[in-house]
Short mmCIF file of C-alpha atoms and ligand atoms in Angstrom, two decimals:
data_model
loop_
_atom_site.label_atom_id
_atom_site.label_comp_id
_atom_site.label_asym_id
_atom_site.label_seq_id
_atom_site.Cartn_x
_atom_site.Cartn_y
_atom_site.Cartn_z
CA UNK A 353 -10.98 -4.80 -8.76
CA UNK A 354 -11.89 -5.73 -12.31
CA UNK A 355 -10.66 -9.16 -13.45
CA UNK A 356 -7.96 -7.85 -15.82
CA UNK A 357 -6.52 -5.76 -13.02
CA UNK A 358 -6.67 -8.64 -10.55
CA UNK A 359 -5.05 -11.07 -13.00
CA UNK A 360 -2.22 -8.62 -13.65
CA UNK A 361 -1.54 -8.10 -9.93
CA UNK A 362 -1.11 -11.84 -9.48
CA UNK A 363 1.05 -12.31 -12.57
CA UNK A 364 4.77 -13.16 -12.87
CA UNK A 365 5.19 -9.93 -14.92
CA UNK A 366 3.99 -7.81 -11.97
CA UNK A 367 6.22 -9.81 -9.61
CA UNK A 368 9.24 -9.09 -11.82
CA UNK A 369 8.38 -5.39 -12.10
CA UNK A 370 8.08 -5.15 -8.32
CA UNK A 371 11.47 -6.83 -7.83
CA UNK A 372 13.21 -4.73 -10.47
CA UNK A 373 11.63 -1.37 -9.78
CA UNK A 374 9.93 -1.16 -6.39
CA UNK A 375 12.21 -3.29 -4.24
CA UNK A 376 15.34 -1.13 -4.76
CA UNK A 377 13.30 1.93 -3.80
CA UNK A 378 11.96 0.25 -0.64
CA UNK A 379 15.45 -0.83 0.36
CA UNK A 380 16.88 2.63 -0.21
CA UNK A 381 13.96 4.47 1.42
CA UNK A 382 13.99 2.96 4.86
CA UNK A 383 15.00 0.24 7.27
CA UNK A 384 11.58 -1.32 7.75
CA UNK A 385 12.42 -2.77 11.16
CA UNK A 386 11.01 -5.94 12.68
CA UNK A 387 7.23 -5.60 12.64
CA UNK A 388 5.67 -4.35 9.40
CA UNK A 389 2.04 -3.64 8.53
CA UNK A 390 1.04 -3.85 4.87
CA UNK A 391 -2.36 -2.50 3.86
CA UNK A 392 -4.13 -3.63 0.68
CA UNK A 393 -1.95 -6.64 -0.23
CA UNK A 394 -4.38 -7.96 -2.87
CA UNK A 395 -2.94 -11.22 -4.31
CA UNK A 396 0.15 -10.60 -2.16
CA UNK A 397 3.07 -10.15 -4.54
CA UNK A 398 3.99 -7.03 -2.55
CA UNK A 399 3.69 -9.12 0.62
CA UNK A 400 6.20 -11.54 -0.89
CA UNK A 401 8.68 -8.69 -1.31
CA UNK A 402 8.37 -7.77 2.36
CA UNK A 403 8.19 -11.14 4.06
CA UNK A 404 11.69 -12.25 3.11
CA UNK A 405 13.17 -9.06 4.51
CA UNK A 406 11.53 -8.55 7.88
CA UNK A 407 10.72 -10.64 10.91
CA UNK A 408 6.94 -10.26 10.81
CA UNK A 409 4.37 -8.89 8.35
CA UNK A 410 0.73 -8.20 9.17
CA UNK A 411 -1.37 -7.72 6.02
CA UNK A 412 -4.81 -6.07 6.21
CA UNK A 413 -7.02 -6.74 3.18
CA UNK A 414 -10.61 -5.51 2.72
CA UNK A 415 -11.72 -8.03 0.11
CA UNK A 416 -12.78 -11.25 1.89
CA UNK A 417 -11.87 -13.60 -0.99
CA UNK A 418 -8.43 -12.05 -1.47
CA UNK A 419 -7.82 -12.10 2.30
CA UNK A 420 -8.77 -15.79 2.52
CA UNK A 421 -6.66 -16.77 -0.50
CA UNK A 422 -3.61 -14.91 0.83
CA UNK A 423 -4.04 -16.36 4.33
CA UNK A 424 -4.14 -19.86 2.80
CA UNK A 425 -1.14 -19.28 0.54
CA UNK A 426 1.00 -17.85 3.36
CA UNK A 427 -0.15 -20.12 6.19
CA UNK A 428 2.79 -21.14 8.38
CA UNK A 429 4.97 -18.19 7.29
CA UNK A 430 5.83 -14.97 9.11
CA UNK A 431 2.73 -13.28 7.63
CA UNK A 432 -0.54 -12.79 9.46
CA UNK A 433 -3.40 -11.87 7.13
CA UNK A 434 -6.33 -9.95 8.59
CA UNK A 435 -9.59 -9.39 6.74
CA UNK A 436 -10.31 -5.78 7.63
CA UNK A 437 -10.45 -2.12 6.71
CA UNK A 438 -7.13 -0.30 6.79
CA UNK A 439 -8.87 2.94 7.76
CA UNK A 440 -10.04 1.32 11.01
CA UNK A 441 -7.85 -1.70 11.78
CA UNK A 442 -8.51 -2.17 15.49
CA UNK A 443 -4.79 -2.95 15.86
CA UNK A 444 -2.78 -1.70 18.84
CA UNK A 445 -1.44 1.84 18.85
CA UNK A 446 2.32 2.49 18.58
CA UNK A 447 3.05 -1.10 17.51
CA UNK A 448 4.57 -1.23 14.01
CA UNK A 449 8.11 -0.35 12.93
CA UNK A 450 6.85 0.48 9.41
CA UNK A 451 3.62 0.62 7.43
CA UNK A 452 3.49 0.05 3.67
CA UNK A 453 0.76 0.87 1.23
CA UNK A 454 1.32 -0.15 -2.40
CA UNK A 455 -1.14 0.82 -5.16
CA UNK A 456 -4.16 0.73 -2.87
CA UNK A 457 -5.05 4.33 -1.96
CA UNK A 458 -6.80 4.91 -5.29
CA UNK A 459 -9.07 1.93 -4.54
CA UNK A 460 -10.58 3.83 -1.60
CA UNK A 461 -13.69 5.58 -2.93
CA UNK A 462 -13.63 8.76 -0.83
CA UNK A 463 -10.72 11.12 -0.13
CA UNK A 464 -12.07 11.44 3.46
CA UNK A 465 -11.57 7.69 3.96
CA UNK A 466 -8.04 7.99 2.54
CA UNK A 467 -7.44 10.68 5.20
CA UNK A 468 -8.83 8.39 7.90
CA UNK A 469 -6.42 5.70 6.66
CA UNK A 470 -3.47 8.11 6.96
CA UNK A 471 -4.46 8.91 10.55
CA UNK A 472 -4.90 5.20 11.34
CA UNK A 473 -1.45 4.39 9.91
CA UNK A 474 0.05 7.10 12.10
CA UNK A 475 -1.77 5.74 15.17
CA UNK A 476 -0.47 2.17 14.75
CA UNK A 477 3.14 3.19 13.98
CA UNK A 478 5.78 3.49 16.65
CA UNK A 479 7.36 6.88 17.18
CA UNK A 480 10.10 7.13 14.54
CA UNK A 481 8.38 4.52 12.34
CA UNK A 482 8.06 4.95 8.60
CA UNK A 483 4.99 5.10 6.37
CA UNK A 484 6.02 4.11 2.85
CA UNK A 485 3.72 4.17 -0.14
CA UNK A 486 3.29 4.03 -3.87
CA UNK A 487 0.20 5.00 -5.77
CA UNK A 488 -0.98 5.64 -9.31
CA UNK A 489 -0.82 8.98 -11.05
CA UNK A 490 -3.97 10.14 -12.76
CA UNK A 491 -3.63 9.57 -16.50
CA UNK A 492 -5.77 8.15 -19.32
CA UNK A 493 -3.99 4.80 -19.48
CA UNK A 494 -4.40 4.15 -15.76
CA UNK A 495 -8.05 5.27 -15.87
CA UNK A 496 -8.70 2.76 -18.68
CA UNK A 497 -7.17 0.01 -16.56
CA UNK A 498 -9.74 0.84 -13.83
CA UNK A 499 -12.87 0.71 -15.98
CA UNK A 500 -15.82 -0.50 -13.83
CA UNK A 501 -13.59 -0.16 -10.82
CA UNK A 502 -12.92 2.42 -8.12
CA UNK A 503 -10.30 4.99 -9.12
CA UNK A 504 -9.74 7.87 -6.70
CA UNK A 505 -6.21 9.07 -7.41
CA UNK A 506 -4.38 11.09 -4.79
CA UNK A 507 -3.11 14.49 -5.87
CA UNK A 508 0.64 14.63 -5.25
CA UNK A 509 0.37 18.40 -4.73
CA UNK A 510 -1.91 18.03 -1.70
CA UNK A 511 -0.52 14.75 -0.33
CA UNK A 512 2.19 16.29 1.90
CA UNK A 513 -0.36 18.49 3.70
CA UNK A 514 -2.75 15.56 4.07
CA UNK A 515 -0.03 13.38 5.60
CA UNK A 516 1.00 16.21 7.95
CA UNK A 517 -2.65 16.70 9.02
CA UNK A 518 -2.74 13.00 9.86
CA UNK A 519 0.22 13.48 12.22
CA UNK A 520 3.23 12.63 10.06
CA UNK A 521 6.44 14.61 9.72
CA UNK A 522 9.49 14.40 7.48
CA UNK A 523 7.32 13.88 4.38
CA UNK A 524 9.08 13.18 1.08
CA UNK A 525 7.15 12.88 -2.19
CA UNK A 526 8.28 11.75 -5.62
CA UNK A 527 5.30 13.14 -7.57
CA UNK A 528 6.01 11.61 -10.96
CA UNK A 529 7.96 8.38 -11.35
CA UNK A 530 8.03 7.48 -15.07
CA UNK A 531 4.65 9.14 -15.63
CA UNK A 532 2.82 6.40 -13.70
CA UNK A 533 3.57 6.54 -10.02
CA UNK A 534 3.65 8.73 -6.97
CA UNK A 535 5.97 7.54 -4.21
CA UNK A 536 5.98 8.88 -0.67
CA UNK A 537 7.66 8.41 2.66
CA UNK A 538 6.74 9.94 6.00
CA UNK A 539 7.74 9.47 9.62
CA UNK A 540 5.73 9.38 12.83
CA UNK A 541 7.38 11.98 15.07
C1 LIG B 1098 -4.56 -2.61 -6.61
S1 LIG B 1098 -4.58 -3.71 -5.27
C2 LIG B 1098 -2.86 -3.64 -4.79
C3 LIG B 1098 -2.32 -4.98 -4.40
C4 LIG B 1098 -0.86 -5.00 -4.00
N1 LIG B 1098 -0.55 -4.06 -2.97
C5 LIG B 1098 0.05 -4.77 -5.20
O1 LIG B 1098 0.58 -3.66 -5.33
O2 LIG B 1098 0.24 -5.69 -5.97
C6 LIG B 1098 -5.37 -2.80 -3.99
C7 LIG B 1098 -5.87 -3.66 -2.85
O3 LIG B 1098 -6.29 -2.82 -1.77
C8 LIG B 1098 -7.42 -3.42 -1.18
N2 LIG B 1098 -8.14 -2.40 -0.40
C9 LIG B 1098 -8.92 -1.39 -0.87
N3 LIG B 1098 -9.41 -0.67 0.14
C10 LIG B 1098 -8.93 -1.22 1.27
C11 LIG B 1098 -9.08 -0.92 2.66
N4 LIG B 1098 -9.85 0.10 3.08
N5 LIG B 1098 -8.44 -1.69 3.56
C12 LIG B 1098 -7.67 -2.74 3.15
N6 LIG B 1098 -7.50 -3.07 1.87
C13 LIG B 1098 -8.11 -2.33 0.93
C14 LIG B 1098 -8.20 -3.97 -2.37
O4 LIG B 1098 -9.15 -4.93 -1.97
C15 LIG B 1098 -7.06 -4.52 -3.21
O5 LIG B 1098 -6.79 -5.86 -2.88
#
């Protein structure tokens, strides 16, 4: 991530926006259950939303420095931070009650790797478990925010078929939340 982006994702403003805007949606969308996987936690303000609400959170972060910083900050809590790739976690199949993915898909350079991530999330979920995600829409303002950074937005028109190809059912998409976000929910049959 570029430094402006990283600073924003660790800021009190982002924390407040998550609490005001994203948390009510998470709470309405699904009972997350007892054992939640979060992929792409970054500085971990999304992890903070989850960890007070569920018994255990496992957070998989690709960036080694961010993974180390988050592991240090949340040492001794109900969060286990793993430095790894969410498209190939090595975690047990059929384990998690829910998987969450907030603003990270567009940081994966190739759509094929995003598809591998969807299949991996389906593999590690329990039957009946929920995959819950938010990602950025493709617009000029968001592109500017990602200058010198990876930006591979997902197309909300093709996302349902991609999630179904990965094994999910019961897919619900909100394709345009305030012009900035796509939100989705899917279930492992
Ligand atoms: C924009 S940040 C989102 C942080 C946080 N979820 C939030 O919404 O505040 C995206 C994060 O996803 C991580 N990431 C990108 N590709 C990943 C992958 N394949 N596996 C795990 N994490 C990944 C990046 O390193 C970055 O920390």
